[in-house]
Tab-separated table of C-alpha atoms in Angstrom:
chain	number	residue	atom	x	y	z
A	1	MET	CA	48.421	16.922	58.187
A	2	ASN	CA	51.863	16.472	59.686
A	3	THR	CA	52.352	13.148	61.486
A	4	PRO	CA	54.023	13.203	64.918
A	5	ALA	CA	57.680	12.236	65.182
A	6	LYS	CA	58.401	8.574	65.790
A	7	ALA	CA	58.042	7.811	69.493
A	8	THR	CA	60.695	6.185	71.539
A	9	GLU	CA	59.712	2.618	72.437
A	10	ILE	CA	58.125	2.350	75.856
A	11	PRO	CA	60.420	0.363	78.216
A	12	LYS	CA	59.392	-3.252	78.582
A	13	ASP	CA	59.718	-3.179	82.364
A	14	ASN	CA	56.894	-0.642	82.781
A	15	LYS	CA	54.207	-1.891	85.123
A	16	PRO	CA	50.909	-2.660	83.391
A	17	LEU	CA	48.405	0.202	83.626
A	18	ASP	CA	45.087	-0.418	85.295
A	19	SER	CA	41.830	-0.123	83.394
A	20	GLN	CA	41.027	3.372	84.716
A	21	GLN	CA	44.416	4.723	83.707
A	22	ILE	CA	44.042	3.354	80.157
A	23	TYR	CA	40.518	4.767	79.959
A	24	ASP	CA	41.769	8.161	81.079
A	25	PHE	CA	44.703	8.164	78.624
A	26	ILE	CA	42.455	7.330	75.632
A	27	PHE	CA	39.737	9.695	76.765
A	28	LYS	CA	42.184	12.573	77.145
A	29	ALA	CA	43.867	11.889	73.816
A	30	ILE	CA	40.504	12.038	72.086
A	31	ALA	CA	39.267	15.072	74.110
A	32	ASP	CA	42.502	16.956	73.347
A	33	ARG	CA	42.150	16.185	69.632
A	34	GLN	CA	45.341	14.090	69.480
A	35	LEU	CA	43.447	11.283	67.875
A	36	PRO	CA	41.303	12.206	64.802
A	37	PRO	CA	37.661	11.291	64.295
A	38	GLY	CA	37.251	7.910	62.663
A	39	LYS	CA	40.742	6.782	63.718
A	40	LYS	CA	40.960	3.001	64.188
A	41	LEU	CA	42.282	1.998	67.609
A	42	SER	CA	44.478	-1.025	67.009
A	43	GLU	CA	44.186	-3.591	69.788
A	44	GLU	CA	47.640	-4.922	68.988
A	45	ARG	CA	49.373	-1.578	69.110
A	46	LEU	CA	47.559	-0.254	72.160
A	47	SER	CA	48.008	-3.468	74.157
A	48	LYS	CA	51.767	-3.091	73.579
A	49	ILE	CA	51.733	0.597	74.398
A	50	PHE	CA	49.882	0.133	77.669
A	51	ASN	CA	51.528	-3.265	78.371
A	52	VAL	CA	48.189	-5.001	78.986
A	53	SER	CA	46.253	-7.940	77.548
A	54	ARG	CA	43.757	-7.467	74.720
A	55	THR	CA	41.066	-8.650	77.116
A	56	ARG	CA	41.794	-5.729	79.479
A	57	LEU	CA	41.877	-3.330	76.525
A	58	ARG	CA	38.518	-4.553	75.228
A	59	GLU	CA	37.023	-3.887	78.652
A	60	VAL	CA	38.204	-0.266	78.364
A	61	PHE	CA	36.874	-0.066	74.790
A	62	PHE	CA	33.486	-1.169	76.028
A	63	ARG	CA	33.392	1.599	78.603
A	64	LEU	CA	34.485	4.203	76.086
A	65	ALA	CA	31.790	2.974	73.677
A	66	GLN	CA	29.158	3.264	76.420
A	67	ASP	CA	30.224	6.851	76.919
A	68	LYS	CA	29.903	7.360	73.109
A	69	ILE	CA	33.545	8.371	72.764
A	70	ILE	CA	34.401	5.511	70.460
A	71	THR	CA	32.377	3.090	68.348
A	72	LEU	CA	32.733	-0.663	68.257
A	73	GLU	CA	32.088	-2.258	64.851
A	74	PRO	CA	31.666	-6.032	64.506
A	75	ASN	CA	34.623	-7.705	62.708
A	76	ARG	CA	36.269	-4.287	62.273
A	77	GLY	CA	37.251	-3.085	65.741
A	78	ALA	CA	37.251	0.171	67.721
A	79	PHE	CA	37.174	3.624	66.146
A	80	VAL	CA	37.200	7.172	67.488
A	81	VAL	CA	33.644	8.381	67.155
A	82	LYS	CA	32.918	10.355	63.971
A	83	PRO	CA	29.650	12.301	64.719
A	84	THR	CA	27.163	12.890	61.904
A	85	VAL	CA	25.601	16.287	61.307
A	86	LYS	CA	22.511	15.190	63.294
A	87	GLU	CA	24.689	13.986	66.179
A	88	THR	CA	26.606	17.272	66.100
A	89	ARG	CA	23.409	19.231	66.515
A	90	GLU	CA	22.329	16.937	69.333
A	91	VAL	CA	25.638	17.462	71.214
A	92	PHE	CA	25.310	21.227	71.100
A	93	ALA	CA	21.645	21.076	72.096
A	94	ALA	CA	22.608	18.959	75.107
A	95	ARG	CA	25.432	21.342	75.981
A	96	ARG	CA	23.061	24.327	75.894
A	97	ALA	CA	20.631	22.623	78.258
A	98	ILE	CA	23.200	21.382	80.791
A	99	GLU	CA	25.498	24.412	80.767
A	100	VAL	CA	22.666	26.899	81.259
A	101	ALA	CA	21.807	24.938	84.438
A	102	ILE	CA	25.469	25.023	85.454
A	103	ILE	CA	25.687	28.793	84.934
A	104	GLU	CA	22.534	29.399	86.959
A	105	GLU	CA	23.869	27.231	89.800
A	106	LEU	CA	27.218	29.068	89.871
A	107	THR	CA	25.622	32.507	89.693
A	108	ASN	CA	23.381	31.702	92.662
A	109	LYS	CA	26.169	30.456	94.909
A	110	GLY	CA	29.281	32.127	93.503
A	111	ASN	CA	31.985	32.782	96.091
A	112	SER	CA	35.604	33.876	96.296
A	113	THR	CA	36.840	30.325	95.694
A	114	VAL	CA	34.823	30.062	92.509
A	115	PHE	CA	35.923	33.487	91.273
A	116	LYS	CA	39.558	32.744	91.989
A	117	ALA	CA	39.470	29.479	90.141
A	118	LEU	CA	37.853	31.085	87.109
A	119	ALA	CA	40.291	34.016	87.156
A	120	ASN	CA	43.256	31.640	87.296
A	121	HIS	CA	41.913	29.723	84.321
A	122	LEU	CA	41.423	32.891	82.279
A	123	MET	CA	45.036	33.791	82.950
A	124	LYS	CA	46.150	30.422	81.574
A	125	GLU	CA	44.079	30.986	78.427
A	126	GLU	CA	45.630	34.405	77.984
A	127	THR	CA	49.133	33.072	78.441
A	128	ALA	CA	48.535	30.393	75.788
A	129	ARG	CA	46.938	32.970	73.487
A	130	LYS	CA	49.832	35.376	73.752
A	131	ALA	CA	52.313	32.514	73.181
A	132	GLY	CA	50.458	31.495	70.008
A	133	ASP	CA	50.066	27.969	71.446
A	134	LYS	CA	46.893	26.964	69.667
A	135	GLN	CA	46.988	23.343	70.858
A	136	LYS	CA	47.211	24.412	74.494
A	137	LEU	CA	44.538	27.114	73.971
A	138	ASN	CA	42.181	24.558	72.380
A	139	GLN	CA	42.677	22.302	75.431
A	140	LEU	CA	42.074	25.172	77.846
A	141	THR	CA	38.953	26.443	76.178
A	142	GLY	CA	37.400	23.040	76.598
A	143	GLU	CA	38.583	22.828	80.187
A	144	PHE	CA	36.907	26.181	80.954
A	145	HIS	CA	33.471	24.620	80.475
A	146	LEU	CA	34.491	21.593	82.468
A	147	LEU	CA	35.713	23.839	85.251
A	148	LEU	CA	32.329	25.588	85.404
A	149	ALA	CA	30.726	22.168	85.936
A	150	GLU	CA	33.305	21.146	88.497
A	151	LEU	CA	32.772	24.299	90.568
A	152	THR	CA	29.120	23.474	91.109
A	153	ASN	CA	30.241	20.405	93.150
A	154	ASN	CA	27.577	18.437	91.313
A	155	SER	CA	29.111	15.139	90.126
A	156	LEU	CA	26.437	14.515	87.533
A	157	PHE	CA	26.953	18.001	85.992
A	158	TYR	CA	30.674	17.203	85.835
A	159	ASP	CA	30.351	13.714	84.343
A	160	ILE	CA	27.858	14.755	81.693
A	161	THR	CA	29.807	17.868	80.742
A	162	ARG	CA	33.050	15.864	80.536
A	163	ARG	CA	31.534	13.564	77.931
A	164	LEU	CA	29.948	16.395	75.991
A	165	ILE	CA	33.221	18.346	75.931
A	166	ALA	CA	35.061	15.289	74.606
A	167	LEU	CA	32.482	14.852	71.861
A	168	SER	CA	32.663	18.561	71.073
A	169	SER	CA	36.408	18.298	70.650
A	170	VAL	CA	35.938	15.436	68.177
A	171	ILE	CA	33.292	17.422	66.347
A	172	ILE	CA	35.462	20.542	66.120
A	173	SER	CA	38.385	18.414	64.896
A	174	LEU	CA	36.105	16.934	62.200
A	175	TYR	CA	34.166	20.027	61.087
A	176	ASP	CA	36.242	23.058	62.157
A	177	SER	CA	36.808	25.733	59.589
A	178	PRO	CA	40.537	26.441	59.101
A	179	THR	CA	39.873	30.128	59.776
A	180	ALA	CA	37.492	29.723	62.688
A	181	ASN	CA	38.339	30.045	66.330
A	182	GLU	CA	36.730	27.684	68.831
A	183	CYS	CA	36.254	30.569	71.265
A	184	GLU	CA	36.494	34.310	70.717
A	185	ASP	CA	39.076	35.940	72.965
A	186	PHE	CA	36.565	37.854	75.110
A	187	GLU	CA	33.691	35.372	75.401
A	188	HIS	CA	34.885	33.350	78.466
A	189	GLU	CA	35.882	36.575	80.289
A	190	ALA	CA	32.436	38.086	79.665
A	191	ILE	CA	30.727	34.982	81.068
A	192	VAL	CA	32.935	35.061	84.166
A	193	ASN	CA	32.208	38.762	84.728
A	194	ALA	CA	28.485	38.105	84.564
A	195	ILE	CA	28.809	35.283	87.104
A	196	LYS	CA	30.827	37.526	89.434
A	197	THR	CA	28.127	40.261	89.306
A	198	ASN	CA	25.397	37.656	90.065
A	199	ASN	CA	23.689	38.500	86.714
A	200	ALA	CA	22.325	35.030	85.911
A	201	GLN	CA	20.253	36.172	82.961
A	202	LEU	CA	23.224	37.908	81.280
A	203	ALA	CA	25.520	34.981	82.061
A	204	LYS	CA	23.110	32.494	80.466
A	205	GLU	CA	22.648	34.691	77.393
A	206	LEU	CA	26.411	35.055	76.997
A	207	LEU	CA	26.886	31.314	77.329
A	208	LEU	CA	24.236	30.485	74.733
A	209	ASN	CA	25.660	33.074	72.303
A	210	HIS	CA	29.106	31.539	72.907
A	211	LEU	CA	27.966	27.970	72.197
A	212	ASN	CA	26.005	29.117	69.119
A	213	HIS	CA	29.088	30.875	67.871
A	214	VAL	CA	31.198	27.713	68.204
A	215	GLU	CA	28.492	25.574	66.520
A	216	HIS	CA	27.899	28.028	63.662
A	217	SER	CA	31.628	28.364	62.971
A	218	LEU	CA	31.801	24.711	61.992
A	219	GLU	CA	31.972	23.584	58.395
A	220	ILE	CA	29.803	20.484	58.251
A	221	ASP	CA	31.948	18.349	55.940
A	222	ASP	CA	34.145	15.303	56.386
A	223	ASN	CA	37.894	15.619	56.669
A	224	SER	CA	40.200	12.871	55.658
A	225	THR	CA	42.333	11.399	58.429
A	226	SER	CA	46.028	11.052	57.812
A	227	SER	CA	48.150	8.236	59.177
A	228	PHE	CA	48.827	8.708	62.858
A	229	ASP	CA	51.669	7.502	65.073
A	230	VAL	CA	49.655	6.213	67.987
A	231	GLU	CA	52.783	5.484	70.010
A	232	ALA	CA	53.808	9.144	69.761
A	233	VAL	CA	50.397	10.291	70.968
A	234	PHE	CA	50.580	8.340	74.219
A	235	GLU	CA	54.335	8.389	74.886
A	236	ASN	CA	54.457	11.667	76.864
A	237	MET	CA	51.203	10.902	78.635
A	238	ILE	CA	52.534	7.641	79.949
A	239	LYS	CA	55.924	9.041	80.899
A	240	ALA	CA	54.228	11.744	82.996
A	241	GLN	CA	52.220	9.067	84.789
A	242	LEU	CA	55.229	6.932	85.681
């Protein structure tokens, strides 16, 4: 695995980030597969990156651990979660249950706003696909499922799905076959078309087939994690925030 280029040092006069900002940065880095499963999150390095105390950072770590995005190990520290085979199956079982409910909700109350948002997202996926930007496409395919949840206007659907998508990203990073695609080109479009035609049964079947395809494409085996430049991972994220 190629390590990112050495990051430019973050200016010392940056204002300290608040706890929510730090949580969001780490959550997004994990969800977007920029930090590998099992990666140790160094308190020393991250406190310097975010310009906060270790006490503040530990508070964020505790929240991330509660959301099962990282694990806290006594006398060892914080690590990006590294799901077992059993936990992997549980994540996809949970996704099937919650996302079927989301699809049913959207199909029953679909409107022009929902259809426009979904169409715009499919266009973004197609642009990334044509550009051969796999990293962007991986991010967008996860965001598609999160968008479905968001469009229901149900905050619990959204929160649960957000956590499950993050865990799925870690799982795919850990177990993905080098030749497997996270999502077939046509699968999201087919789901959207079924929603637009108010065919709830077809939409749910397509969604379940889609999630089963993703799960079955995984190679359940551990991958080694190369050294990672944590500063490089967060540099652009922090610059965009400032």
